[in-house]
Coordinates of C-alpha atoms and ligand atoms in Angstrom, one line a residue:
M1 CA -0.1 -0.2 0.1
R2 CA 2.9 2.2 0.9
R3 CA 4.5 1.6 -2.2
F4 CA 1.2 2.1 -4.3
L5 CA 0.9 5.7 -2.7
S6 CA 4.7 6.3 -3.2
A7 CA 4.1 5.6 -7.0
L8 CA 0.8 7.7 -7.1
L9 CA 2.5 10.9 -5.6
T10 CA 5.3 10.5 -7.6
T11 CA 3.1 10.2 -10.7
L12 CA 0.8 12.8 -9.9
A13 CA 3.6 15.1 -9.3
V14 CA 4.9 14.5 -13.0
A15 CA 1.1 14.3 -14.3
A16 CA 0.6 17.7 -12.8
S17 CA 3.9 19.0 -14.3
L18 CA 2.7 17.9 -17.7
H19 CA -0.7 19.5 -17.3
A20 CA 0.9 22.5 -16.0
Q21 CA 2.7 23.0 -19.3
P22 CA 0.7 25.9 -21.2
A23 CA 1.9 25.0 -24.5
P24 CA 3.9 22.2 -26.5
R25 CA 7.7 23.1 -26.5
Q26 CA 9.8 23.6 -29.6
A27 CA 12.0 20.7 -30.7
V28 CA 15.7 21.7 -30.0
T29 CA 17.4 21.9 -33.0
A30 CA 21.3 21.5 -34.0
K31 CA 23.4 20.9 -36.9
Q32 CA 25.7 18.0 -35.6
G33 CA 24.8 16.3 -32.5
M34 CA 22.0 15.7 -30.6
V35 CA 21.2 13.6 -27.2
T36 CA 17.9 13.7 -25.4
C37 CA 17.2 11.9 -22.3
V38 CA 15.6 12.4 -19.0
S39 CA 18.8 13.6 -17.1
P40 CA 20.2 17.0 -17.9
P41 CA 23.5 16.4 -16.5
A42 CA 23.8 13.1 -18.3
A43 CA 22.4 15.0 -21.7
E44 CA 25.3 17.5 -21.1
A45 CA 28.2 14.8 -20.6
G46 CA 26.9 12.8 -23.7
S47 CA 27.0 16.2 -26.0
K48 CA 30.6 17.1 -24.4
I49 CA 31.6 13.7 -25.7
L50 CA 30.1 14.4 -29.3
Q51 CA 32.1 17.7 -29.4
K52 CA 35.2 15.9 -28.0
G53 CA 35.1 13.9 -31.5
G54 CA 33.5 10.9 -30.0
N55 CA 30.5 9.0 -31.8
A56 CA 27.0 8.3 -30.8
V57 CA 28.3 5.1 -29.3
D58 CA 30.6 6.7 -27.2
A59 CA 28.0 9.1 -26.0
A60 CA 25.7 6.7 -25.5
V61 CA 28.3 4.9 -23.1
T62 CA 28.6 8.3 -21.3
V63 CA 25.0 8.9 -20.9
A64 CA 24.2 5.3 -19.8
F65 CA 27.0 5.6 -17.3
A66 CA 26.0 9.0 -16.0
M67 CA 22.3 8.0 -15.4
A68 CA 23.6 5.3 -13.3
V69 CA 24.4 8.1 -11.2
T70 CA 22.1 10.8 -11.5
Y71 CA 18.7 8.9 -12.4
P72 CA 18.9 5.9 -10.0
S73 CA 15.3 5.1 -10.4
A74 CA 16.4 3.4 -13.8
G75 CA 19.7 4.7 -14.7
N76 CA 22.2 1.6 -13.7
I77 CA 24.7 -0.6 -13.7
G78 CA 23.0 -3.3 -11.6
G79 CA 20.3 -3.7 -14.6
G80 CA 20.3 -4.2 -18.2
G81 CA 18.9 -3.3 -21.4
F82 CA 19.2 -3.0 -25.3
M83 CA 21.0 -0.7 -27.7
L84 CA 20.0 -0.4 -31.0
I85 CA 23.0 1.1 -33.4
H86 CA 22.3 2.5 -36.9
P87 CA 25.6 3.6 -38.7
P88 CA 25.4 6.5 -40.7
A89 CA 24.7 4.5 -44.0
G90 CA 23.7 0.8 -44.0
E91 CA 22.1 -1.8 -41.6
P92 CA 21.9 -1.2 -37.7
T93 CA 22.5 -4.0 -35.1
V94 CA 21.3 -4.6 -31.5
I95 CA 23.9 -5.1 -28.6
E96 CA 21.6 -6.9 -26.3
Y97 CA 22.6 -6.7 -22.4
R98 CA 19.6 -8.1 -21.1
E99 CA 19.7 -9.5 -17.1
A100 CA 20.1 -13.2 -17.1
A101 CA 19.0 -15.7 -14.5
P102 CA 21.4 -16.9 -12.2
A103 CA 22.6 -20.7 -12.6
A104 CA 20.6 -21.4 -9.5
A105 CA 17.6 -20.1 -10.7
T106 CA 14.4 -22.5 -10.8
A107 CA 11.1 -22.5 -13.0
D108 CA 9.0 -22.4 -9.9
M109 CA 11.0 -20.1 -7.8
F110 CA 8.4 -17.3 -7.9
V111 CA 5.3 -19.5 -7.5
K112 CA 5.2 -18.7 -3.5
N113 CA 7.3 -15.6 -3.2
R114 CA 7.2 -12.7 -5.8
D115 CA 8.4 -10.4 -3.8
P116 CA 10.0 -7.6 -5.9
L117 CA 12.4 -5.9 -3.1
T118 CA 14.3 -8.7 -2.4
H119 CA 18.0 -10.2 -3.5
R120 CA 16.4 -13.3 -5.2
A121 CA 14.6 -11.1 -7.9
A122 CA 17.7 -9.7 -9.1
G123 CA 19.1 -11.2 -12.9
V124 CA 22.6 -11.3 -13.0
P125 CA 23.1 -7.3 -14.4
G126 CA 24.1 -6.5 -18.2
T127 CA 24.8 -3.2 -18.6
V128 CA 28.5 -3.0 -17.9
R129 CA 29.1 -5.9 -20.1
G130 CA 26.8 -4.2 -23.0
L131 CA 28.4 -0.8 -23.1
E132 CA 31.7 -2.4 -22.9
M133 CA 31.1 -4.5 -26.1
A134 CA 29.2 -1.5 -27.9
F135 CA 32.1 0.8 -27.1
K136 CA 35.1 -1.8 -28.5
K137 CA 32.8 -2.9 -31.5
Y138 CA 31.1 0.7 -32.6
G139 CA 33.3 3.4 -30.6
S140 CA 35.0 5.9 -32.8
G141 CA 38.1 4.9 -31.3
K142 CA 38.8 8.9 -31.0
V143 CA 38.1 8.9 -27.1
T144 CA 39.4 6.7 -24.5
W145 CA 37.3 4.1 -22.5
A146 CA 38.4 6.2 -18.9
E147 CA 37.2 9.6 -20.9
V148 CA 33.8 7.8 -21.4
V149 CA 33.3 6.8 -17.9
E150 CA 34.7 9.9 -16.2
P151 CA 31.6 12.3 -16.2
A152 CA 30.0 9.4 -14.4
I153 CA 32.8 9.2 -11.5
Q154 CA 32.6 13.1 -11.3
L155 CA 28.8 13.1 -10.9
A156 CA 29.0 10.2 -8.5
E157 CA 31.5 12.3 -6.3
S158 CA 29.4 15.5 -6.5
W159 CA 25.9 15.5 -8.1
P160 CA 23.8 18.9 -7.4
L161 CA 20.1 17.3 -7.0
E162 CA 17.2 18.7 -9.2
A163 CA 13.9 19.3 -7.6
W164 CA 12.5 16.1 -8.9
S165 CA 15.3 13.9 -7.8
A166 CA 15.3 15.4 -4.4
R167 CA 11.6 15.0 -4.1
S168 CA 12.0 11.4 -5.3
L169 CA 14.9 10.5 -3.2
T170 CA 13.4 11.6 -0.1
R171 CA 10.4 9.7 -0.5
L172 CA 12.1 6.5 -1.4
V173 CA 14.4 6.6 1.7
R174 CA 11.5 7.3 3.8
E175 CA 9.5 4.3 2.4
S176 CA 12.6 1.8 2.7
P177 CA 13.3 0.9 6.3
K178 CA 13.9 -2.4 5.2
H179 CA 16.8 -1.3 2.9
P180 CA 19.4 0.4 5.2
E181 CA 22.1 0.5 2.8
F182 CA 19.9 2.1 0.2
C183 CA 18.7 4.8 3.1
R184 CA 22.5 5.2 3.7
C185 CA 23.7 5.6 0.3
F186 CA 20.4 7.8 -0.9
G187 CA 19.3 9.7 2.4
K188 CA 20.4 13.0 3.0
P189 CA 23.3 13.0 5.5
G190 CA 22.1 13.7 9.2
G191 CA 18.3 12.8 8.1
G192 CA 15.6 15.1 6.5
E193 CA 14.6 15.8 3.4
W194 CA 16.7 16.6 0.3
K195 CA 16.3 20.1 -1.6
A196 CA 17.0 21.0 -5.1
G197 CA 20.6 21.9 -5.2
D198 CA 21.6 20.0 -2.5
I199 CA 24.6 17.9 -3.2
L200 CA 24.3 14.1 -3.2
R201 CA 28.2 12.3 -2.9
Q202 CA 28.1 8.6 -3.9
P203 CA 31.7 7.8 -3.1
D204 CA 31.3 3.6 -2.9
L205 CA 29.6 4.3 -6.5
A206 CA 32.5 6.4 -7.6
K207 CA 34.8 3.5 -6.6
T208 CA 32.9 1.1 -8.5
L209 CA 32.8 3.4 -11.6
R210 CA 36.9 4.1 -11.3
A211 CA 37.6 0.2 -11.2
I212 CA 35.5 -0.1 -14.2
A213 CA 37.1 2.7 -15.9
E214 CA 40.2 1.2 -15.1
R215 CA 39.6 -2.5 -15.9
G216 CA 36.7 -2.4 -18.1
S217 CA 33.8 -5.0 -17.3
A218 CA 36.3 -7.0 -15.7
G219 CA 36.1 -4.2 -13.0
F220 CA 32.9 -5.4 -12.1
Y221 CA 32.2 -9.0 -13.1
T222 CA 35.4 -10.0 -11.4
G223 CA 37.5 -9.0 -8.6
P224 CA 36.5 -7.1 -5.4
V225 CA 33.2 -6.0 -7.0
A226 CA 32.1 -9.4 -7.9
E227 CA 33.2 -10.2 -4.5
M228 CA 31.0 -7.7 -2.8
I229 CA 27.7 -8.6 -5.0
E230 CA 28.3 -12.4 -4.2
K231 CA 28.7 -11.5 -0.5
E232 CA 25.4 -9.4 -0.5
M233 CA 23.6 -12.2 -2.3
K234 CA 24.6 -14.3 0.7
A235 CA 23.6 -12.2 3.2
G236 CA 20.3 -11.3 1.6
G237 CA 19.1 -14.9 0.2
G238 CA 19.9 -14.0 -3.5
L239 CA 21.1 -16.4 -6.1
I240 CA 23.8 -14.5 -8.1
T241 CA 27.4 -16.0 -7.7
Q242 CA 30.6 -14.7 -8.7
A243 CA 30.6 -17.5 -11.5
D244 CA 27.3 -16.0 -12.8
L245 CA 29.2 -12.7 -13.1
A246 CA 32.1 -14.1 -14.9
A247 CA 30.0 -16.0 -17.2
Y248 CA 27.9 -13.2 -18.1
Q249 CA 28.1 -12.0 -21.8
A250 CA 26.3 -9.4 -23.5
K251 CA 25.4 -10.5 -27.2
E252 CA 25.1 -8.6 -30.4
R253 CA 22.3 -9.7 -32.1
P254 CA 20.7 -8.7 -35.9
A255 CA 18.3 -6.1 -35.5
I256 CA 14.5 -6.7 -36.2
H257 CA 13.5 -5.3 -39.7
G258 CA 10.2 -4.2 -41.4
T259 CA 9.2 -1.3 -43.4
Y260 CA 6.3 1.0 -43.0
R261 CA 5.0 3.5 -45.6
G262 CA 8.7 3.8 -47.5
Y263 CA 10.4 3.9 -44.1
D264 CA 12.6 1.1 -43.0
V265 CA 12.0 0.3 -39.4
W266 CA 14.5 -1.2 -37.0
G267 CA 13.9 -2.6 -33.7
A268 CA 15.6 -4.8 -30.7
S269 CA 15.4 -8.3 -31.2
P270 CA 14.3 -11.0 -28.3
P271 CA 14.6 -11.3 -25.6
S272 CA 12.6 -8.1 -26.0
S273 CA 9.2 -8.0 -27.7
G274 CA 9.8 -4.6 -28.6
G275 CA 11.3 -4.9 -32.1
I276 CA 8.7 -7.6 -33.3
G277 CA 5.8 -6.0 -31.5
I278 CA 6.3 -2.6 -33.4
V279 CA 6.7 -4.2 -36.9
E280 CA 4.2 -6.4 -36.1
M281 CA 1.7 -3.6 -35.7
L282 CA 2.8 -1.6 -38.4
N283 CA 2.3 -4.2 -40.7
M284 CA -1.2 -4.3 -39.5
L285 CA -1.9 -0.5 -40.1
E286 CA -0.4 -0.4 -43.6
G287 CA -3.3 -1.6 -45.0
H288 CA -5.4 1.0 -43.5
D289 CA -5.4 4.9 -44.6
L290 CA -4.8 6.1 -41.1
K291 CA -4.4 9.8 -42.0
S292 CA -7.8 10.1 -43.4
L293 CA -9.1 9.1 -39.8
G294 CA -7.6 12.1 -38.0
A295 CA -5.2 12.4 -35.7
D296 CA -7.5 12.1 -32.0
T297 CA -10.5 10.5 -33.2
P298 CA -12.3 7.1 -32.1
A299 CA -11.7 5.7 -35.4
R300 CA -7.9 6.5 -35.4
W301 CA -7.7 5.0 -31.8
H302 CA -10.2 2.0 -32.5
L303 CA -8.1 1.0 -35.4
T304 CA -4.7 1.3 -33.0
A305 CA -6.1 -0.5 -30.4
E306 CA -7.2 -3.3 -32.3
V307 CA -3.7 -3.8 -33.6
M308 CA -2.3 -3.8 -30.0
K309 CA -4.2 -6.0 -28.9
R310 CA -3.5 -8.7 -31.6
A311 CA 0.4 -8.2 -31.4
F312 CA 0.1 -8.5 -27.7
R313 CA -1.6 -11.9 -28.0
D314 CA 1.3 -12.9 -30.0
R315 CA 3.9 -11.5 -27.5
A316 CA 2.4 -13.4 -24.6
R317 CA 2.1 -16.8 -26.8
W318 CA 5.5 -16.8 -28.8
I319 CA 8.3 -14.5 -27.6
G320 CA 11.1 -15.3 -25.1
D321 CA 14.7 -15.6 -25.2
P322 CA 15.6 -17.1 -28.4
D323 CA 18.5 -19.0 -27.1
F324 CA 15.9 -21.0 -25.3
V325 CA 12.7 -20.7 -27.6
T326 CA 11.8 -20.7 -31.1
V327 CA 10.3 -17.3 -31.8
P328 CA 8.3 -17.8 -34.8
T329 CA 9.7 -15.6 -38.1
N330 CA 6.2 -15.0 -39.6
L331 CA 5.1 -12.7 -36.9
I332 CA 7.0 -9.3 -38.7
E333 CA 5.9 -10.5 -42.2
K334 CA 3.4 -8.4 -43.8
P335 CA 0.8 -11.7 -45.1
Y336 CA 0.7 -12.6 -41.6
A337 CA -0.5 -9.2 -40.7
R338 CA -3.0 -9.3 -43.3
S339 CA -4.6 -12.7 -41.9
L340 CA -4.7 -11.1 -38.3
M341 CA -6.6 -8.0 -39.5
S342 CA -9.1 -10.4 -41.5
T343 CA -11.1 -9.9 -37.9
F344 CA -10.9 -6.4 -37.8
D345 CA -14.4 -4.7 -37.7
P346 CA -14.2 -1.1 -38.2
N347 CA -17.4 -0.6 -36.6
K348 CA -17.0 -3.1 -33.6
A349 CA -14.1 -4.1 -30.9
T350 CA -13.2 -7.4 -31.2
P351 CA -13.2 -8.8 -27.6
S352 CA -9.8 -10.0 -26.7
A353 CA -11.2 -13.0 -25.2
S354 CA -12.1 -14.1 -28.7
L355 CA -8.5 -13.7 -30.0
A356 CA -6.6 -16.3 -28.0
G357 CA -8.9 -17.0 -24.9
D358 CA -6.7 -18.7 -22.6
I359 CA -3.7 -16.3 -22.5
T360 CA -3.3 -13.4 -20.0
I361 CA -0.7 -10.9 -18.5
A362 CA 0.0 -9.7 -15.1
P363 CA 0.3 -6.1 -14.2
E364 CA 4.0 -4.6 -14.6
P365 CA 5.4 -2.2 -12.4
E366 CA 7.4 0.9 -13.7
N367 CA 10.6 2.4 -14.1
T368 CA 12.8 2.3 -17.3
T369 CA 14.5 4.9 -19.0
H370 CA 15.4 5.6 -22.7
F371 CA 17.8 7.9 -24.5
S372 CA 18.4 8.7 -28.5
I373 CA 21.4 10.2 -29.8
V374 CA 22.4 11.5 -33.1
D375 CA 26.1 12.4 -34.0
A376 CA 27.5 14.4 -36.4
E377 CA 28.1 11.8 -39.3
G378 CA 24.2 10.9 -38.9
R379 CA 24.8 7.7 -36.9
G380 CA 21.8 7.0 -34.5
V381 CA 21.8 5.5 -31.1
S382 CA 18.5 4.1 -29.4
N383 CA 19.5 2.7 -26.1
T384 CA 16.4 1.9 -23.5
Y385 CA 17.9 0.1 -19.8
T386 CA 16.4 -0.6 -16.9
L387 CA 16.0 -1.8 -13.3
E388 CA 12.6 -3.0 -13.9
E389 CA 11.0 -1.1 -11.1
S390 CA 11.7 2.2 -10.0
Y391 CA 15.0 1.7 -8.0
G392 CA 14.8 -1.8 -8.8
S393 CA 15.2 -4.4 -6.1
R394 CA 16.2 -1.2 -4.0
V395 CA 19.0 -3.6 -2.7
V396 CA 22.3 -1.8 -2.9
V397 CA 25.3 -3.9 -2.9
R398 CA 27.3 -2.9 0.3
G399 CA 30.3 -1.2 -0.5
A400 CA 29.6 -0.9 -4.2
G401 CA 27.1 1.8 -3.9
F402 CA 24.6 0.3 -7.0
I403 CA 21.1 -0.7 -6.8
L404 CA 20.3 -4.4 -8.2
N405 CA 17.8 -4.6 -10.5
N406 CA 14.4 -7.2 -9.8
E407 CA 14.0 -7.7 -13.4
M408 CA 13.7 -11.5 -12.6
L409 CA 10.0 -10.8 -12.0
D410 CA 9.6 -10.5 -15.7
F411 CA 9.8 -14.0 -16.4
N412 CA 6.5 -15.8 -15.9
H413 CA 5.8 -16.8 -12.4
I414 CA 3.9 -20.1 -12.3
P415 CA 4.4 -22.9 -14.8
G416 CA 1.2 -24.0 -16.8
V417 CA -1.0 -21.7 -14.9
T418 CA -2.4 -18.9 -17.3
T419 CA -5.6 -17.5 -16.1
Q420 CA -8.2 -14.9 -17.6
K421 CA -7.3 -13.1 -14.2
G422 CA -3.8 -12.2 -15.0
K423 CA -1.3 -15.2 -14.3
V424 CA 0.9 -16.0 -17.5
G425 CA 2.5 -19.5 -17.2
T426 CA 3.3 -19.9 -20.7
P427 CA 6.4 -22.0 -21.6
A428 CA 8.3 -19.3 -23.9
N429 CA 9.0 -16.9 -20.8
L430 CA 9.6 -19.3 -17.9
V431 CA 12.6 -19.0 -15.5
A432 CA 15.7 -21.2 -16.3
P433 CA 19.4 -20.8 -15.6
G434 CA 20.9 -18.4 -17.7
K435 CA 17.8 -17.3 -19.6
R436 CA 17.3 -13.8 -20.4
M437 CA 13.4 -12.6 -19.3
L438 CA 11.0 -11.5 -21.8
S439 CA 11.3 -7.4 -22.2
S440 CA 9.1 -5.0 -23.9
Q441 CA 11.9 -2.2 -24.5
T442 CA 11.7 -0.8 -27.7
P443 CA 14.6 1.3 -28.9
T444 CA 13.6 1.8 -32.4
I445 CA 15.3 4.0 -35.5
L446 CA 13.2 4.7 -38.8
A447 CA 15.8 5.2 -41.7
K448 CA 15.2 6.2 -45.2
G449 CA 17.7 4.9 -47.9
G450 CA 19.7 3.5 -45.4
K451 CA 20.0 6.5 -43.1
P452 CA 18.4 7.3 -39.7
V453 CA 15.5 9.9 -39.8
L454 CA 14.0 9.0 -36.2
V455 CA 15.4 7.6 -33.3
T456 CA 12.9 7.2 -30.6
G457 CA 12.0 4.7 -27.5
S458 CA 10.4 4.7 -24.1
P459 CA 10.2 3.4 -20.7
G460 CA 6.9 2.3 -19.5
G461 CA 6.7 -1.8 -19.4
R462 CA 4.3 -3.2 -21.8
T463 CA 2.9 0.6 -22.8
I464 CA 6.5 0.9 -24.2
I465 CA 5.7 -0.7 -27.4
N466 CA 2.6 1.1 -27.8
T467 CA 4.0 4.8 -27.3
V468 CA 6.6 4.3 -29.5
L469 CA 3.6 3.2 -32.3
C470 CA 2.0 6.5 -31.3
I471 CA 5.1 8.4 -31.8
V472 CA 6.1 6.5 -35.2
T473 CA 2.1 6.9 -36.7
N474 CA 2.1 10.5 -35.5
V475 CA 5.3 11.5 -37.6
V476 CA 4.9 9.2 -40.4
D477 CA 0.9 9.3 -41.1
F478 CA 0.3 12.5 -39.4
D479 CA 3.3 14.5 -40.5
M480 CA 3.7 15.9 -36.8
D481 CA 7.2 17.1 -36.1
V482 CA 9.0 15.3 -33.5
Q483 CA 8.2 17.5 -30.5
A484 CA 4.4 17.5 -31.6
A485 CA 4.6 13.5 -32.0
V486 CA 6.1 13.0 -28.5
D487 CA 3.7 15.5 -27.0
F488 CA 0.6 14.2 -28.4
P489 CA -1.7 11.9 -26.2
R490 CA -1.1 8.2 -26.6
I491 CA -3.2 5.1 -26.0
H492 CA -2.5 1.7 -24.5
H493 CA -4.0 -1.5 -25.2
Q494 CA -2.2 -4.9 -24.2
W495 CA -4.8 -7.6 -25.1
L496 CA -5.8 -8.3 -21.7
P497 CA -7.4 -6.9 -19.7
D498 CA -9.6 -6.0 -22.5
E499 CA -9.3 -2.1 -22.2
I500 CA -8.2 0.9 -23.8
R501 CA -6.0 3.1 -21.3
L502 CA -6.0 6.7 -22.4
E503 CA -3.8 9.7 -21.2
R504 CA -5.7 12.6 -20.2
Y505 CA -9.2 10.8 -19.2
P506 CA -11.6 11.4 -18.2
D507 CA -10.9 15.0 -19.8
R508 CA -11.5 13.7 -23.3
Q509 CA -15.1 12.6 -23.0
E510 CA -16.4 13.0 -26.4
L511 CA -13.1 10.4 -27.7
V512 CA -14.2 8.2 -24.5
A513 CA -17.9 8.1 -25.7
G514 CA -16.8 7.3 -29.3
L515 CA -14.5 4.5 -28.2
E516 CA -17.3 3.0 -26.0
K517 CA -20.0 3.5 -28.7
L518 CA -17.5 1.1 -30.6
G519 CA -17.6 -1.5 -28.0
H520 CA -14.6 -0.5 -26.0
K521 CA -14.0 -0.3 -22.3
V522 CA -12.0 2.6 -21.5
T523 CA -9.8 3.4 -18.4
R524 CA -7.3 5.9 -17.6
H525 CA -3.8 4.9 -16.7
Q526 CA -3.0 4.1 -13.0
P527 CA -1.9 5.3 -10.9
S528 CA -0.1 7.9 -13.3
R529 CA -2.1 9.9 -16.0
F530 CA 0.7 9.9 -18.4
Q531 CA 2.1 6.8 -20.6
G532 CA 6.1 6.8 -20.9
D533 CA 8.5 9.4 -22.0
G534 CA 10.0 9.1 -25.5
H535 CA 13.1 11.2 -25.8
S536 CA 13.6 11.3 -29.4
V537 CA 15.5 12.6 -32.3
W538 CA 14.5 13.5 -35.8
I539 CA 17.1 14.2 -38.3
A540 CA 15.3 16.9 -41.0
P541 CA 16.0 16.4 -44.8
D542 CA 18.4 19.4 -44.5
G543 CA 20.3 17.6 -41.8
T544 CA 19.3 19.6 -38.9
R545 CA 18.8 17.7 -35.7
H546 CA 15.6 18.1 -33.9
G547 CA 16.0 16.7 -30.3
A548 CA 12.6 16.4 -28.5
A549 CA 12.6 16.0 -24.6
D550 CA 9.4 14.5 -23.4
R551 CA 7.4 17.2 -21.5
R552 CA 5.7 14.3 -19.2
I553 CA 9.2 14.4 -17.0
M554 CA 12.1 16.6 -16.6
G555 CA 14.6 15.7 -19.4
K556 CA 17.2 17.6 -21.9
A557 CA 17.8 17.8 -25.4
A558 CA 21.5 18.9 -25.7
G559 CA 22.4 19.7 -29.0
Y560 CA 25.3 21.3 -31.0
Ligands
LIG601 O1 12.0 -5.2 -19.8 C1 10.9 -4.6 -19.7 O2 9.9 -4.7 -20.4 C2 10.5 -4.0 -18.4 N1 11.2 -4.7 -17.1 C3 10.4 -2.6 -18.3 C4 9.9 -2.1 -17.3 C5 9.5 -0.6 -17.5 O3 9.7 -0.1 -18.5 C6 9.0 0.2 -16.3 N2 8.9 1.5 -16.8 N3 8.6 2.4 -16.5

């Protein structure tokens, strides 16, 4: 209940700032490079690396390490994610650094105890190996590893809190009496409330980052930091061992590819469902003249919701770690999309149950973060990474200063038990030693003629895929500029429960009535009134970079 109230207060505060915003912002423009992310000091650090001659991958590594310090609710070295890299010309690739189940994990380990704020909820972190792989394979070679990690070390030594971070940390510390190390690292020395401008010092984290700067990922996965992680796990009943850490590898995987009205669409491959989901939905939409329906009408959102529910049914049925399960290749093929839409009725909602009956999905908590970068050569990096919930498991590794994820809860919990009420037990995403858990992270790049034009993505659990769908169709079908496309109200349908969740509900009574008339149940996002934050970059035909930070949350577009 306390956690629910806390989440409610956070999200209401952010939503209030969304509604307080008098008018949509203009995108920030720049000629050469652009970084958009939720944390202003991280965006500035990334932009400086670009200005030093680093490319978008170098800058992404800097932003990711910096946000592990300045956005501890989701930025991380104790979690994992997906980085989609599009070269200035040619085909992109995915660096997949999703967390993995420890060797001692079992399929039924969450049947009885699903407490997300425990050591056993943590998967083997992937971020540091992933960032190192991206840097080594796709960095410019013009800046050193130590240089890209350095801004994070400096921020860990001393970071002046923004108002949002001060409020968030004050509340989380107050609510985490069972996590004393979290409180020691993130509480105000001497107690009391953090205020904007107060300096947060994270000396243990600075030491860990220094070990990474000096020894690369070996500074995290072996030696003193790995020993501290194992000790922490033993003390708290967690499963991760030094052997799990040493064995963890990031993986380079082929990006998911589709096309949409003349654009190439590139996305993250499994174990994320994001790339397949976005391509499958765009394929379904392509057979329809979306633009003629109007941008914010019952007809547009009816069609969109119908597409979403069909793709989410397939997500639950088929997608998991491709090293453990076979994901059908036809999910992203156009004839398959046409067959799915044979049951679409423009005048009536298709009941979700009639699409698959026996599979349903449990609710998923929040917090993740996404950033988009374009460099002077036109290379795009779209990166989403996460601790799963806000501040992950709240388990801070003693002596190492970083928070561990609780990503293990992204696995299906009870093998074989899939109910209409919200339990999923389908085989594709059951826990197994070494397996990566299914994700919805959807770092996405649209390209034309082999060159990136839109770099986008979002946090938001399963809403992520739908947020990206809204942004992409706003740009492609409704010709919105990137800031308008990001700011525009979004919708979410995840197949089950069979309902459309609207932003700014119930303020939009006409739209709600129109959708209800078509047979949809319409609800609002709970506890928040907003859906995701899609920091994006658009490259105009004249080469100008348009950076859109999402006004739903703090954030910055830093260009030069
Ligand atoms: O990987 C996933 O799909 C989830 N763990 C992401 C969670 C999330 O986005 C929550 N965010 N706001």
